């Protein structure tokens, strides 16, 4: 039985300057590596014996679904601070926009689908390792309540693909309300096709910002929205300890979705200087620099919007970024701590904690789950063993307990509230690495197990204690680079 979709391809109806219409290059001998039933619901898909062969053919690029209109989108970007005036989808192909039963519209994109006009020197492929990394992390972010692209499935193959070593080609089916990037606007600005900027902006507004679609200042409002969603996304990344690794402006979604998972990492032993991307020698995208890079990228976008919005309005929106980021960040930190900290004193108190976690090399995610167990009246809690600076820790803890006491929250209430926002399970690099190594041997069970665990990261699961553990020695210094 062949699987059908209801497509309505609004992006493909834009002027031809926006894309290269190209069909996927199918993978040879495809097989299903992992299927994400929760993402599949977004397309009303079910994997069963009848649908499996058709899904495999469609999602490995070997057959085109009826009604699709495949294309590679063009965009530009600032990569590590340098303008690249034309990038574009070099290995991702948008099959089209699927409208589900609820009337929601989802871009269905195949990543690793072969060469396009924008492949430059690349082979258009993705390897199994990198698709697993994106698959697991995008679902982990979704589980953490952070807006992100979704991952429907991974298809593996026997196709050799050369990276630092020989690997095999794979394809990720990716879903998103939109794949438009900051760099999509930059492309038309630097190509001096300024008449395309309102076409792109109106497309985005019609699709996603209906509430101000008819207003004369809609472009200014769109930019203000992007500032807000970007500030919020960055606050979430910082609060959860996520480092993206390649925050180029072509990897910044116009909807504030976390997109393009490459050499990302979650901070384990807390370190503001954490660099997850081995290739990023200067640490441009180090963990604590991310909020500032968010602003840099918004500046890139603002610049590209100059033909549409006056400079003063753009500047005023940019000026609001920092306060928005900071407000969201301390709101989230208050949630993590189980006590509000979004005032001057509370912010300083939170910063002191981060400093302590850094100096004592404390496991970031683990700390908040353990703090939830500490009673307000407990003057010598066992978590003191995480800190070599005992005086510093107890000084902070007394302030913490006083703050909790002042709010009147009970220990049980605070614990329950904290455990609803502090993940028990995060995607530690060594966990992803273990799943990848098994998958490369043909055993995909660990990918499925992690997917299930990370989709509900707050829920304690008996039998999964080892997944909460900090990295073993071999897993502490894994080198993850851009080559994927
Ligand atoms: P990324 O750093 O993965 O976001 O990719 C940056 C740019 O390089 C984008 O234009 C990608 O489409 C392109 N690219 C990355 N890997 C490949 C590849 N294997 N083949 C062709 N293009 C690629
Ligand atoms: Mg990218």
mmCIF file of N, CA and C and ligand atoms in Angstrom, residues 75 79 87-89 91 111 174 181 244 246 248-252 259-261, ligand 2:
data_model
loop_
_atom_site.group_PDB
_atom_site.id
_atom_site.type_symbol
_atom_site.label_atom_id
_atom_site.label_comp_id
_atom_site.label_asym_id
_atom_site.label_seq_id
_atom_site.Cartn_x
_atom_site.Cartn_y
_atom_site.Cartn_z
ATOM 1 N N UNK A 75 20.091 30.209 0.512
ATOM 2 C CA UNK A 75 20.270 31.163 1.608
ATOM 3 C C UNK A 75 21.734 31.542 1.672
ATOM 4 N N UNK A 79 29.252 32.818 8.480
ATOM 5 C CA UNK A 79 29.847 31.627 9.075
ATOM 6 C C UNK A 79 31.083 32.044 9.853
ATOM 7 N N UNK A 87 24.963 30.127 0.233
ATOM 8 C CA UNK A 87 25.109 28.764 0.778
ATOM 9 C C UNK A 87 23.963 27.933 0.201
ATOM 10 N N UNK A 88 22.898 27.822 0.919
ATOM 11 C CA UNK A 88 21.747 27.055 0.429
ATOM 12 C C UNK A 88 21.785 25.610 0.880
ATOM 13 N N UNK A 89 20.687 24.908 0.644
ATOM 14 C CA UNK A 89 20.592 23.498 1.025
ATOM 15 C C UNK A 89 21.516 22.675 0.132
ATOM 16 N N UNK A 91 22.561 19.660 0.920
ATOM 17 C CA UNK A 91 22.301 18.215 1.047
ATOM 18 C C UNK A 91 20.929 17.929 1.617
ATOM 19 N N UNK A 111 17.241 15.116 4.761
ATOM 20 C CA UNK A 111 18.606 15.626 4.928
ATOM 21 C C UNK A 111 19.574 14.502 4.593
ATOM 22 N N UNK A 174 13.232 15.258 8.241
ATOM 23 C CA UNK A 174 13.106 16.347 9.221
ATOM 24 C C UNK A 174 11.790 17.082 9.008
ATOM 25 N N UNK A 181 15.590 30.677 7.302
ATOM 26 C CA UNK A 181 16.690 31.044 8.212
ATOM 27 C C UNK A 181 16.962 32.542 8.136
ATOM 28 N N UNK A 244 25.182 24.882 21.032
ATOM 29 C CA UNK A 244 24.826 24.511 19.662
ATOM 30 C C UNK A 244 26.052 24.139 18.833
ATOM 31 N N UNK A 246 27.563 25.556 16.210
ATOM 32 C CA UNK A 246 27.765 26.243 14.924
ATOM 33 C C UNK A 246 26.658 27.289 14.743
ATOM 34 N N UNK A 248 26.085 29.841 13.212
ATOM 35 C CA UNK A 248 26.165 30.733 12.057
ATOM 36 C C UNK A 248 24.761 31.235 11.729
ATOM 37 N N UNK A 249 24.680 32.381 11.034
ATOM 38 C CA UNK A 249 23.344 32.958 10.838
ATOM 39 C C UNK A 249 22.497 32.122 9.882
ATOM 40 N N UNK A 250 23.121 31.221 9.128
ATOM 41 C CA UNK A 250 22.342 30.291 8.290
ATOM 42 C C UNK A 250 21.771 29.154 9.130
ATOM 43 N N UNK A 251 22.217 29.022 10.367
ATOM 44 C CA UNK A 251 21.671 27.994 11.249
ATOM 45 C C UNK A 251 20.728 28.592 12.287
ATOM 46 N N UNK A 252 20.214 29.776 11.992
ATOM 47 C CA UNK A 252 19.289 30.452 12.902
ATOM 48 C C UNK A 252 17.914 30.499 12.240
ATOM 49 N N UNK A 259 17.881 24.504 15.231
ATOM 50 C CA UNK A 259 17.970 23.847 13.917
ATOM 51 C C UNK A 259 19.425 23.510 13.593
ATOM 52 N N UNK A 260 19.611 22.495 12.762
ATOM 53 C CA UNK A 260 20.926 22.075 12.270
ATOM 54 C C UNK A 260 21.868 21.639 13.391
ATOM 55 N N UNK A 261 21.575 20.461 13.883
ATOM 56 C CA UNK A 261 22.377 19.886 14.959
ATOM 57 C C UNK A 261 23.648 19.277 14.399
HETATM 58 MG MG1 LIG B 2 23.197 24.524 8.338
#
